[in-house]
Amino acid sequence: MAKKKTLKNDDIDEKKRLELYNSQYLIRVAEQRAYDLFLENLVKGTSHLSLGQEAIAAGFATAMQENDKSFCTYRGHAHTLARGASVVGVLGELMQRDCGLMRGKGGSMHLTDTSKGVMGSYAIIGAHLPMAVGSAWRAQYMGHDDVATVFFGDGTTNIGAFHEALNYAVVYKLPVVFVCENNNYMEYTPIESITAVKNPAADRASAYGLDSIIIDGNDADEVYRTAQAAYSKARSGEGPSLIECKTYRQSGHSRADPGAYRPDGELDHWKKNNDPITRYRSRLIEFGVKKKIIDDIEENVKRLVDEATEEAKSSPVPPEDILTTNVYANGGWAWRN
Amino acid sequence: MAQLTYREAVAAGIAQEMERDETVAFIGEDVARAGGVFKATVGLFDKFGPKRVIDTPISEQAILGAAMGAAMTGMRPIAEIMFSDFLAVCWDFVANEMSKSRYMSDGQLKCPLVVRTGNGGGSRFGAQHSQSIENWAMAIPGIKVVAPSTPADVKGLLAASIRDEDPVIFFEHKSLYAIKGEVPEGEHVDTLGTAKVVRPGKDATIVALALMVPRAIQAADKLMTDHGIDVEVVDIRTLVPLDMKTISSSVAKTGRLFTVEENPRLCGWGAEIVSIVVDELFWDLDGPAVRITTPHIPLPAADNLEDITIPSVDRIYSKILDVLR
Ligand SMILES: Cc1ncc(C[n+]2csc(CCOP(=O)(O)OP(=O)(O)O)c2C)c(N)n1
Ligand SMILES: [Mg+2]
């Protein structure tokens, strides 16, 4: 009989595993809450959720060190939370309240918390890849040991900035990790119908002299291990990595997108057979983690998100006098005397 | 007359021209099967098929470059750039390429194409999805710039833009997509370079564009009701070519000029109009020409902040009242 896996014979210890679970679970509950708040008309504007993609954010953030930098897309709530940004700050920003990370000035697509290394979320496709390259250049130039990670979707591999950023990073051997979250869709269009190759990121890697790396993005352990390897490569001066994570977006592209473009049964299939949280929970149990410990994590997360929701709801809308602050470095907006 | 929404008028305008002219084809992100993220092109894919209505990758440079290459060699492509903010990603094709090829080739090359794009604020989308960038486009010699405010104008001016021999940037206002209005039945083609007096008046002239037109009309109505001030509203409709005749004859009649602009203040289109009026109609003016604009700041996401940023009916009303009193 095969020996039951124990935590001892595994390279990821129980503490890390619980951290990975906690992070994924927090993202799940917070994103579900964001959706509910949207239905209550408390989240204005747009929002792009990472339901189903939690393992990627959790796996990378858990492998990062504190001074590492994250560059996110508009689908950035998960990565911002995974770096430890306050839940009140995130939900408050989605609700455009004064307690929001950016006091309602940026909104859902631009979550930023530099105190946690989240160097912003960007809504113009491709823009943040060269920025991450620049952060890595600064680290190399100034002898810092941080690595920049840039998260983007499958669709983003078709914009010029993706290709320019990769080539540039390789040429200068910069400490940057490019993470493609391949969720099969560019908005409403299946990615394979608009991309020359099957694996939109990995199949382009060879063009830039990089290894083709494809991983199961719904397996937090695999993500975590891959991230660790990429970070140690980057920190030892060996240059960038490009990692394609296969995953699936369980929510709409944005807001109330009903996902009419999905083939019948596809969403159910992923939810039932390949949900990162369900999978990870069973693995914890399989590895002998006590159910009570898992329950406690879940209870704590739910309480945290409930409390954050209440706090955000009771926060006022931003005061009007911040409208013209921080346009320029002197704190104001004056352009003439 | 048929009642159409502004977004339906977009599809109707494109369909009318595609039916008439085989060389018209339409490309953009999620424009075909999904009918566009603003649902402005619903039905075109079913009607014209995948050869003429095409979902592209997220490749704005390739979209505009390809539209340009096709236009130079005999087609009349329509390219969608989903949000006007994204035009910055492919601005080379607007600023250096399609606008200059006719001139640089001394007339050998032409680029009869239309770039349709969702412009403007009001959706709480924040600083990278809400801008009014018509003034960026207006600053470039060689392209035409259109921004309709009603469904009828959408259809008629879009048709005119598709038929035009020059590249046209066609700004559709995101906050107007849902409005309804009468659109003439049958073929409807308008004329670029013609402004319209949409509310006659004698005491002052407001010149407005796109979303600012209905707001200006409401403010004018309120000024009439509350104070008997009779304001004329001119919808510019196309910034290039600019119909100064209509604007000037209105200002000559009323003696007062206000512009209502959604673009941020510096170098907004109103500055150009004011400078022309000051130059050519100085002695007709009975007081200063005044610009009402979005301030010189990026757009905030929060609804209460966005609402005090873009000129509102109240702000237009109070400003005009202040100045005229
Ligand atoms: C330059 C630019 N073009 C188009 C868009 C509109 N847009 C927003 S998200 C998106 C799809 C991105 O797909 P993908 O990269 O796969 O990321 P996902 O949303 O699936 O996470 C598009 C086309 C944009 N924001 N910026
Ligand atoms: Mg995608």
XYZ file of C-alpha atoms and ligand atoms in Angstrom:
689
model
C 0.000 0.000 0.000
C 1.271 3.436 -0.860
C 2.367 5.350 2.143
C -0.012 8.154 3.005
C 1.578 11.526 2.302
C 2.536 13.321 5.457
C 3.682 16.846 5.804
C 7.185 15.652 6.591
C 7.879 14.145 3.198
C 6.805 17.271 1.441
C 8.823 20.365 0.637
C 6.110 22.790 1.738
C 5.549 22.718 5.474
C 2.204 22.917 7.224
C 2.651 26.528 8.202
C 3.171 27.582 4.567
C 0.309 25.405 3.440
C -2.019 27.086 5.875
C -0.748 30.457 4.751
C -1.494 29.497 1.144
C -4.966 28.337 2.093
C -5.676 31.403 4.161
C -4.629 33.678 1.331
C -6.759 31.871 -1.259
C -9.735 31.732 1.044
C -9.493 35.417 1.885
C -9.466 36.313 -1.795
C -12.441 34.049 -2.446
C -14.568 35.508 0.325
C -13.557 39.110 -0.372
C -14.257 38.757 -4.104
C -17.623 37.149 -3.420
C -18.357 40.026 -1.101
C -17.347 42.497 -3.794
C -19.828 40.823 -6.116
C -22.621 40.955 -3.515
C -21.893 44.599 -2.852
C -22.060 45.238 -6.570
C -25.508 43.617 -6.687
C -26.520 45.873 -3.791
C -25.364 48.797 -5.912
C -22.700 49.662 -3.363
C -19.826 49.019 -5.769
C -20.004 51.717 -8.418
C -18.322 51.746 -11.773
C -16.770 48.520 -12.879
C -14.971 45.654 -11.172
C -13.101 42.592 -12.376
C -13.023 39.611 -10.027
C -10.486 36.809 -9.687
C -12.912 34.118 -8.532
C -11.380 30.827 -9.643
C -7.918 32.361 -10.070
C -7.036 32.687 -6.366
C -4.213 30.132 -6.337
C -2.030 32.253 -8.594
C -2.207 35.359 -6.428
C -1.744 33.322 -3.253
C 1.109 31.208 -4.614
C 3.184 34.095 -5.883
C 2.572 36.457 -2.980
C 3.426 33.737 -0.476
C 6.727 33.129 -2.231
C 7.620 36.828 -2.313
C 9.759 38.635 0.201
C 8.536 41.831 1.775
C 10.357 44.271 -0.506
C 9.264 42.534 -3.709
C 7.076 44.518 -6.046
C 3.769 43.542 -7.641
C 2.339 45.136 -10.775
C -1.278 44.220 -11.432
C -4.031 44.685 -13.981
C -7.547 45.990 -13.382
C -8.135 42.377 -12.233
C -5.956 43.205 -9.272
C -8.006 42.831 -6.091
C -6.593 39.345 -5.523
C -2.961 40.351 -5.863
C -3.455 43.395 -3.675
C -5.075 41.348 -0.914
C -2.483 38.588 -1.263
C 0.266 41.095 -0.454
C -1.529 41.907 2.773
C -3.333 45.118 1.906
C -6.170 45.910 4.266
C -9.516 44.385 3.368
C -11.255 47.570 4.443
C -8.989 49.525 2.128
C -9.799 47.273 -0.807
C -13.547 46.994 -0.261
C -13.678 50.677 0.641
C -12.030 51.587 -2.652
C -14.476 49.427 -4.601
C -17.270 51.214 -2.755
C -15.560 54.544 -3.437
C -15.417 55.499 0.208
C -13.018 57.670 2.114
C -11.509 54.571 3.774
C -10.489 53.167 0.368
C -6.825 52.533 -0.376
C -6.837 55.565 -2.639
C -9.826 57.337 -1.070
C -12.012 56.690 -4.088
C -9.788 58.559 -6.493
C -8.526 55.505 -8.328
C -11.340 52.980 -8.051
C -11.533 49.229 -8.499
C -9.204 49.026 -11.505
C -6.296 50.907 -9.942
C -5.728 49.372 -6.505
C -2.411 50.523 -5.138
C -0.706 49.955 -1.794
C 2.960 50.805 -2.038
C 3.442 50.006 1.660
C 2.834 46.378 0.678
C 4.805 46.482 -2.555
C 1.697 46.785 -4.712
C 2.950 49.321 -7.212
C -0.420 49.841 -8.796
C -3.066 48.223 -10.948
C -3.284 49.312 -14.534
C -6.228 49.372 -16.892
C -4.501 49.976 -20.200
C -3.556 46.519 -21.415
C 0.171 45.902 -21.507
C 1.275 49.154 -19.880
C 2.516 47.658 -16.645
C 4.849 45.065 -18.190
C 7.495 47.614 -19.151
C 6.951 49.309 -15.788
C 7.827 46.081 -13.980
C 10.897 45.869 -16.196
C 11.816 49.346 -15.001
C 11.404 48.391 -11.379
C 13.733 45.453 -12.002
C 16.220 47.764 -13.716
C 16.216 49.992 -10.618
C 16.817 46.952 -8.395
C 19.751 45.851 -10.542
C 21.115 49.383 -10.886
C 20.941 50.182 -7.198
C 21.928 46.746 -5.978
C 18.609 46.020 -4.262
C 17.495 42.442 -3.850
C 13.811 42.803 -4.711
C 12.143 41.181 -7.693
C 9.280 42.642 -9.696
C 6.342 40.416 -10.586
C 3.895 41.451 -13.242
C 0.538 39.713 -13.583
C -1.451 39.860 -16.809
C -3.952 37.877 -18.830
C -3.715 35.644 -21.872
C -5.156 38.365 -24.082
C -2.341 40.696 -23.116
C 0.207 38.567 -24.963
C -1.072 40.017 -28.222
C -0.155 43.609 -27.508
C 3.194 45.028 -28.499
C 4.196 46.051 -24.988
C 4.300 42.378 -23.940
C 6.892 41.565 -26.572
C 8.945 44.690 -26.014
C 9.040 44.132 -22.269
C 10.164 40.513 -22.577
C 12.952 41.219 -25.007
C 14.139 44.178 -22.954
C 14.145 42.196 -19.707
C 16.112 39.355 -21.265
C 18.644 41.645 -22.922
C 19.527 43.226 -19.585
C 18.962 40.072 -17.487
C 16.584 41.899 -15.198
C 15.023 40.457 -12.032
C 11.424 40.410 -13.212
C 8.890 37.594 -13.329
C 6.178 37.704 -15.982
C 3.072 35.826 -14.913
C 0.408 35.124 -17.502
C -2.896 34.109 -15.958
C -4.406 32.181 -18.841
C -8.112 32.031 -18.039
C -9.043 31.095 -21.621
C -10.750 34.343 -22.458
C -9.888 37.804 -23.648
C -13.051 39.449 -22.337
C -15.742 37.566 -24.285
C -13.518 36.086 -26.968
C -11.900 32.642 -26.589
C -8.175 33.244 -26.599
C -7.368 30.530 -29.140
C -9.509 32.224 -31.775
C -7.326 35.336 -31.763
C -3.858 34.002 -30.999
C -1.338 32.441 -33.349
C -0.157 29.799 -30.882
C -1.861 27.427 -28.484
C -0.173 28.589 -25.302
C -0.249 32.358 -25.622
C 2.671 33.098 -23.289
C 4.699 29.888 -23.111
C 4.818 29.345 -26.869
C 6.339 32.791 -27.283
C 9.032 32.232 -24.649
C 11.509 30.724 -27.083
C 11.405 33.886 -29.184
C 13.059 35.622 -26.246
C 15.393 32.813 -25.272
C 13.299 31.895 -22.246
C 12.159 28.487 -21.025
C 8.611 27.577 -21.867
C 6.908 27.185 -18.488
C 3.310 26.064 -18.213
C 1.828 25.266 -14.837
C -1.494 24.340 -13.277
C -2.563 27.734 -12.025
C -5.267 26.206 -9.884
C -2.774 24.330 -7.742
C -1.386 26.732 -5.171
C 1.513 24.429 -4.321
C 2.647 24.216 -7.905
C 2.334 27.966 -8.263
C 4.260 28.503 -5.046
C 7.116 26.183 -6.075
C 7.357 27.717 -9.520
C 7.396 31.187 -8.016
C 10.161 30.236 -5.588
C 12.290 28.937 -8.438
C 11.726 32.071 -10.508
C 12.552 34.329 -7.575
C 15.766 32.556 -6.741
C 16.763 32.664 -10.397
C 16.023 36.397 -10.513
C 17.767 37.127 -7.222
C 20.873 35.294 -8.286
C 21.216 37.500 -11.350
C 20.009 34.913 -13.844
C 17.321 37.171 -15.288
C 13.625 37.000 -16.000
C 11.106 34.170 -16.212
C 7.855 33.895 -18.087
C 5.288 31.623 -16.470
C 1.963 30.671 -17.991
C -0.597 29.592 -15.395
C -3.595 27.692 -16.717
C -6.713 28.744 -14.869
C -10.339 29.706 -15.370
C -12.299 32.797 -14.467
C -15.449 31.703 -12.660
C -16.975 35.161 -12.662
C -17.867 37.371 -15.598
C -15.163 39.428 -17.259
C -16.431 42.441 -15.350
C -19.439 43.449 -13.313
C -22.579 41.585 -14.319
C -21.245 39.926 -17.482
C -23.419 36.794 -17.682
C -20.826 34.940 -19.750
C -23.123 34.073 -22.657
C -20.041 33.170 -24.713
C -19.101 30.167 -22.559
C -19.937 26.762 -24.012
C -22.614 24.883 -22.050
C -21.272 23.114 -19.009
C -17.799 24.669 -19.140
C -18.201 26.827 -16.058
C -19.796 24.020 -14.072
C -17.018 21.689 -15.073
C -14.347 24.017 -13.737
C -16.270 24.821 -10.588
C -16.923 21.178 -9.812
C -13.663 19.546 -10.851
C -11.041 22.217 -10.795
C -11.764 24.808 -8.182
C -8.499 25.886 -6.552
C -9.995 26.290 -3.090
C -11.861 22.993 -3.032
C -8.785 21.232 -4.349
C -6.505 22.791 -1.791
C -8.846 22.087 1.086
C -9.002 18.387 0.185
C -5.251 18.310 -0.057
C -4.883 19.773 3.408
C -7.162 17.071 4.750
C -5.329 14.414 2.786
C -2.116 15.647 4.362
C -3.633 15.211 7.766
C -4.353 18.807 8.715
C -7.044 18.826 11.382
C -10.433 19.921 10.180
C -10.700 22.238 13.159
C -7.664 24.198 11.947
C -9.190 24.637 8.508
C -12.545 25.615 9.977
C -10.843 28.206 12.141
C -9.097 29.749 9.156
C -12.383 29.961 7.301
C -14.235 31.423 10.276
C -11.529 34.021 10.817
C -11.525 35.056 7.189
C -15.292 35.389 7.100
C -15.280 37.465 10.255
C -12.510 39.669 8.883
C -14.389 40.282 5.645
C -17.692 40.875 7.470
C -16.077 43.405 9.753
C -14.309 45.082 6.852
C -17.596 45.291 4.946
C -19.320 47.003 7.843
C -16.447 49.375 8.350
C -16.380 50.274 4.655
C -20.142 50.741 4.576
C -19.993 53.148 7.470
C -17.129 55.121 5.975
C -18.214 58.422 4.398
C -17.806 59.179 0.714
C -14.576 61.034 -0.007
C -14.634 64.727 0.890
C -14.828 67.066 -2.079
C -11.628 68.861 -1.185
C -9.489 65.876 -2.217
C -10.636 66.308 -5.807
C -7.737 68.595 -6.635
C -5.050 67.137 -4.367
C -2.048 65.168 -5.571
C -2.142 66.222 -9.187
C 1.402 67.556 -8.797
C 4.205 66.897 -6.330
C 3.389 69.994 -4.296
C 0.153 68.259 -3.403
C -2.050 70.528 -5.466
C -3.260 71.032 -8.990
C -2.355 74.623 -9.845
C -1.122 75.103 -13.390
C -1.020 78.902 -13.445
C -0.553 81.788 -11.063
C -38.989 58.434 -38.402
C -37.826 55.579 -36.239
C -36.979 55.752 -32.547
C -33.454 54.443 -32.057
C -31.036 54.542 -29.183
C -27.681 56.183 -29.720
C -26.035 52.737 -29.656
C -28.551 51.334 -32.160
C -27.823 54.278 -34.411
C -24.154 53.248 -34.492
C -25.028 49.790 -35.773
C -27.599 51.265 -38.151
C -25.059 53.676 -39.613
C -22.469 50.965 -40.131
C -25.049 48.582 -41.597
C -26.330 51.197 -44.025
C -22.835 51.776 -45.367
C -21.827 48.106 -45.425
C -24.896 47.299 -47.463
C -24.070 50.015 -49.931
C -20.331 49.520 -50.210
C -18.543 46.177 -50.265
C -15.244 47.788 -49.334
C -16.514 48.763 -45.902
C -15.426 46.275 -43.236
C -15.319 46.556 -39.475
C -12.640 45.400 -37.025
C -12.110 45.674 -33.270
C -11.944 43.859 -29.949
C -15.120 41.938 -29.087
C -17.048 43.884 -31.717
C -18.360 40.923 -33.718
C -19.764 37.951 -31.805
C -20.310 39.917 -28.607
C -21.600 43.014 -30.404
C -19.151 45.324 -28.655
C -18.612 45.982 -24.968
C -21.095 48.846 -25.215
C -23.425 46.734 -27.361
C -23.196 49.364 -30.087
C -22.492 46.895 -32.889
C -24.998 44.157 -32.088
C -26.333 42.356 -35.149
C -23.589 43.338 -37.596
C -21.779 40.026 -37.321
C -24.977 38.064 -37.959
C -25.830 40.257 -40.892
C -22.463 40.569 -42.607
C -20.517 37.554 -41.393
C -16.939 36.973 -40.293
C -15.343 38.276 -43.459
C -16.551 41.806 -42.855
C -17.086 42.025 -39.096
C -14.014 40.828 -37.292
C -13.001 40.185 -33.685
C -9.353 41.117 -33.302
C -6.695 40.417 -30.697
C -5.827 43.156 -28.178
C -3.466 44.757 -30.651
C -4.403 48.388 -31.071
C -1.348 49.230 -33.144
C -2.122 46.382 -35.503
C -5.788 47.390 -35.622
C -5.098 50.964 -36.690
C -2.104 50.035 -38.820
C -4.104 47.387 -40.654
C -7.051 49.724 -41.123
C -4.667 52.255 -42.573
C -2.965 49.798 -44.921
C -6.314 48.558 -46.160
C -7.576 52.103 -46.614
C -4.487 53.104 -48.592
C -5.031 50.205 -50.953
C -8.726 50.425 -51.637
C -10.921 49.582 -48.662
C -12.958 51.775 -46.325
C -12.345 50.156 -42.979
C -13.980 51.056 -39.699
C -11.789 50.312 -36.686
C -13.039 50.385 -33.125
C -10.806 51.440 -30.262
C -12.984 50.422 -27.329
C -12.281 53.327 -24.972
C -10.823 56.535 -26.372
C -8.207 56.462 -23.594
C -6.666 53.450 -25.355
C -5.947 55.549 -28.405
C -2.825 56.615 -26.571
C -1.522 53.072 -27.117
C -1.712 53.442 -30.890
C -1.454 57.189 -31.216
C 1.449 56.886 -33.655
C -1.016 55.791 -36.304
C -3.228 58.791 -35.622
C -0.612 61.447 -35.002
C 2.179 60.436 -37.398
C 0.755 58.066 -39.955
C -2.853 58.338 -41.150
C -2.912 62.095 -40.636
C 0.238 62.730 -42.630
C 0.370 60.186 -45.433
C -1.678 62.260 -47.867
C 0.515 65.302 -47.261
C 3.872 63.524 -47.242
C 3.022 61.712 -50.451
C 1.750 64.950 -51.958
C -1.649 63.411 -52.502
C -0.557 60.011 -53.781
C -1.783 58.226 -50.667
C -5.152 58.498 -48.957
C -6.637 56.914 -45.855
C -10.415 56.864 -46.002
C -11.057 55.150 -42.696
C -13.045 55.718 -39.528
C -11.795 55.127 -36.017
C -14.836 54.761 -33.747
C -14.233 55.090 -30.043
C -16.121 55.337 -26.741
C -15.303 58.708 -25.223
C -16.168 60.600 -22.080
C -17.045 60.247 -18.419
C -19.982 59.605 -16.166
C -19.533 55.860 -15.709
C -17.338 55.930 -12.579
C -14.601 54.133 -14.526
C -11.764 56.299 -13.231
C -8.870 58.076 -14.859
C -7.982 55.589 -17.638
C -11.482 54.820 -18.952
C -13.332 58.125 -18.792
C -11.419 60.797 -20.598
C -12.670 63.179 -23.238
C -9.809 63.345 -25.665
C -11.390 65.095 -28.613
C -8.947 67.941 -28.079
C -5.964 65.618 -28.532
C -7.344 64.656 -31.927
C -8.246 68.201 -32.874
C -4.615 69.225 -32.475
C -3.440 67.040 -35.369
C -3.574 68.406 -38.926
C -4.858 65.868 -41.426
C -7.605 64.081 -39.500
C -11.246 64.960 -39.086
C -12.935 64.890 -35.695
C -16.593 64.103 -35.120
C -18.580 63.835 -31.858
C -22.367 63.519 -32.195
C -24.909 64.112 -29.432
C -28.064 62.494 -30.824
C -28.979 59.165 -32.433
C -29.840 60.856 -35.726
C -26.490 62.593 -35.815
C -24.720 59.347 -34.950
C -26.176 57.623 -37.965
C -25.885 60.506 -40.380
C -22.412 61.641 -39.371
C -21.088 58.092 -39.167
C -22.276 57.475 -42.710
C -20.656 60.731 -43.807
C -17.433 59.769 -42.035
C -17.309 56.396 -43.751
C -17.797 58.089 -47.121
C -15.222 60.770 -46.391
C -11.886 60.587 -48.169
C -9.922 61.503 -45.043
C -9.349 59.589 -41.807
C -12.021 60.435 -39.237
C -11.888 59.953 -35.484
C -15.500 59.376 -34.472
C -16.131 59.951 -30.774
C -19.206 58.235 -29.355
C -20.085 59.347 -25.859
C -20.404 56.444 -23.438
C -22.975 58.249 -21.304
C -25.197 58.829 -24.347
C -25.405 55.239 -25.628
C -28.737 54.667 -23.870
C -30.539 57.815 -25.038
C -33.317 57.532 -27.604
C -34.221 59.795 -30.452
C -35.839 60.086 -33.831
C -33.730 58.885 -36.738
C -34.885 59.418 -40.346
C -36.052 56.244 -42.087
C -34.180 55.067 -45.130
C -30.762 56.234 -46.182
C -29.494 58.975 -43.895
C -26.249 60.773 -44.609
C -25.321 64.021 -42.879
C -22.559 66.523 -43.664
C -19.272 66.835 -41.794
C -18.337 70.378 -40.853
C -21.832 71.527 -40.036
C -22.859 72.699 -36.576
C -26.504 72.974 -35.549
C -28.473 75.474 -33.540
C -30.338 73.054 -31.291
C -32.029 75.672 -29.114
C -32.580 79.139 -30.518
C -32.112 82.142 -28.227
C -31.092 85.788 -28.266
C -29.254 86.652 -25.034
C -26.179 84.425 -25.123
C -24.626 81.550 -27.087
C -23.496 78.258 -25.598
C -21.311 76.139 -27.836
C -21.280 72.518 -26.698
C -20.300 69.044 -27.845
C -21.565 65.499 -27.235
C -22.781 64.917 -23.636
C -22.454 68.618 -22.916
C -25.170 69.415 -25.483
C -28.151 67.977 -23.565
C -26.739 69.506 -20.378
C -26.414 72.902 -22.037
C -29.984 72.681 -23.319
C -31.295 71.851 -19.847
C -29.348 74.710 -18.316
C -30.671 77.055 -21.004
C -34.254 75.942 -20.369
C -33.810 76.568 -16.659
C -32.299 80.008 -17.249
C -35.340 80.865 -19.350
C -37.828 79.571 -16.797
C -36.127 81.053 -13.755
C -34.786 84.328 -15.119
C -36.140 84.887 -18.607
C -32.611 84.627 -20.014
C -32.844 83.295 -23.542
C -29.774 81.241 -24.415
C -28.992 79.791 -27.822
C -27.290 76.404 -27.858
C -25.066 75.356 -30.744
C -24.104 71.691 -31.082
C -20.731 71.743 -32.859
C -20.992 68.084 -33.955
C -17.688 68.140 -35.833
C -14.598 69.849 -34.467
C -12.693 69.392 -37.701
C -13.844 70.729 -40.043
C -15.224 73.411 -37.734
C -18.371 75.267 -38.733
C -17.370 78.744 -37.616
C -20.120 80.284 -39.763
C -22.860 78.886 -37.552
C -20.998 79.711 -34.347
C -20.100 83.230 -35.444
C -23.554 84.146 -36.643
C -24.963 83.008 -33.308
C -22.404 85.027 -31.338
C -22.941 88.050 -33.585
C -26.640 87.838 -32.731
C -26.357 87.276 -28.960
C -23.116 89.112 -28.193
C -22.097 86.567 -25.558
C -20.185 83.297 -25.845
C -19.906 80.374 -23.449
C -18.258 77.065 -24.299
C -19.144 73.917 -22.370
C -16.365 71.355 -22.669
C -15.871 67.960 -21.111
C -12.169 67.857 -21.949
C -9.826 69.115 -19.243
C -9.302 72.831 -19.469
C -5.850 73.278 -20.998
C -5.986 73.489 -24.776
C -9.591 72.320 -24.871
C -11.456 72.916 -28.128
C -13.228 75.881 -26.584
C -9.947 77.754 -26.356
C -9.663 77.624 -30.123
C -13.220 78.806 -30.640
C -12.845 81.626 -28.124
C -9.651 82.767 -29.780
C -11.292 82.854 -33.197
C -14.265 84.764 -31.852
C -12.048 87.268 -30.047
C -10.076 87.722 -33.227
C -12.928 87.940 -35.726
C -15.940 89.121 -33.720
C -14.388 91.211 -30.976
C -16.645 94.220 -31.598
C -19.749 92.039 -31.545
C -19.037 90.827 -28.014
C -20.870 92.454 -25.119
C -18.730 90.824 -22.461
C -16.019 88.250 -21.859
C -16.154 84.887 -23.579
C -16.241 82.221 -20.861
C -15.179 78.563 -20.920
C -16.883 76.024 -18.652
C -14.720 72.910 -18.588
C -13.555 69.921 -16.620
C -10.722 71.204 -14.425
C -7.098 70.394 -15.169
C -7.079 67.143 -13.175
C -7.241 63.422 -13.962
C -10.769 62.056 -13.510
C -11.586 60.553 -10.112
C -13.477 57.244 -9.855
C -15.795 58.034 -6.947
C -19.233 59.097 -8.126
C -19.555 62.136 -5.881
C -16.166 63.370 -7.073
C -16.779 62.654 -10.750
C -20.080 64.510 -10.574
C -18.422 67.713 -9.405
C -15.644 67.386 -11.997
C -17.466 67.238 -15.329
C -19.635 70.291 -16.101
C -23.146 69.642 -14.806
C -26.435 71.354 -15.615
C -26.189 73.218 -12.314
C -22.669 74.384 -12.926
C -23.483 75.602 -16.428
C -26.586 77.356 -15.137
C -24.867 79.077 -12.210
C -21.825 80.105 -14.165
C -23.866 81.709 -16.922
C -26.105 83.409 -14.406
C -23.082 84.768 -12.503
C -21.448 86.113 -15.628
C -24.565 87.665 -17.146
C -25.717 89.361 -13.975
C -4.986 48.821 -24.594
C -6.262 48.239 -24.153
N -7.065 47.640 -25.052
C -8.237 47.096 -24.681
C -8.637 47.148 -23.380
C -9.985 46.603 -22.970
N -9.840 45.367 -22.219
C -9.894 45.363 -20.874
S -9.672 43.848 -20.251
C -9.497 43.171 -21.781
C -9.263 41.709 -21.917
C -7.986 41.292 -21.330
O -7.880 39.921 -21.415
P -6.737 39.144 -20.680
O -5.430 39.787 -20.945
O -6.872 37.718 -21.016
O -7.027 39.382 -19.117
P -8.273 38.904 -18.246
O -9.264 40.023 -18.269
O -8.798 37.656 -18.791
O -7.722 38.764 -16.865
C -9.629 44.128 -22.764
C -9.576 43.881 -24.202
C -7.789 47.797 -22.453
N -8.123 47.905 -21.159
N -6.615 48.321 -22.858
Mg -7.925 36.231 -20.052
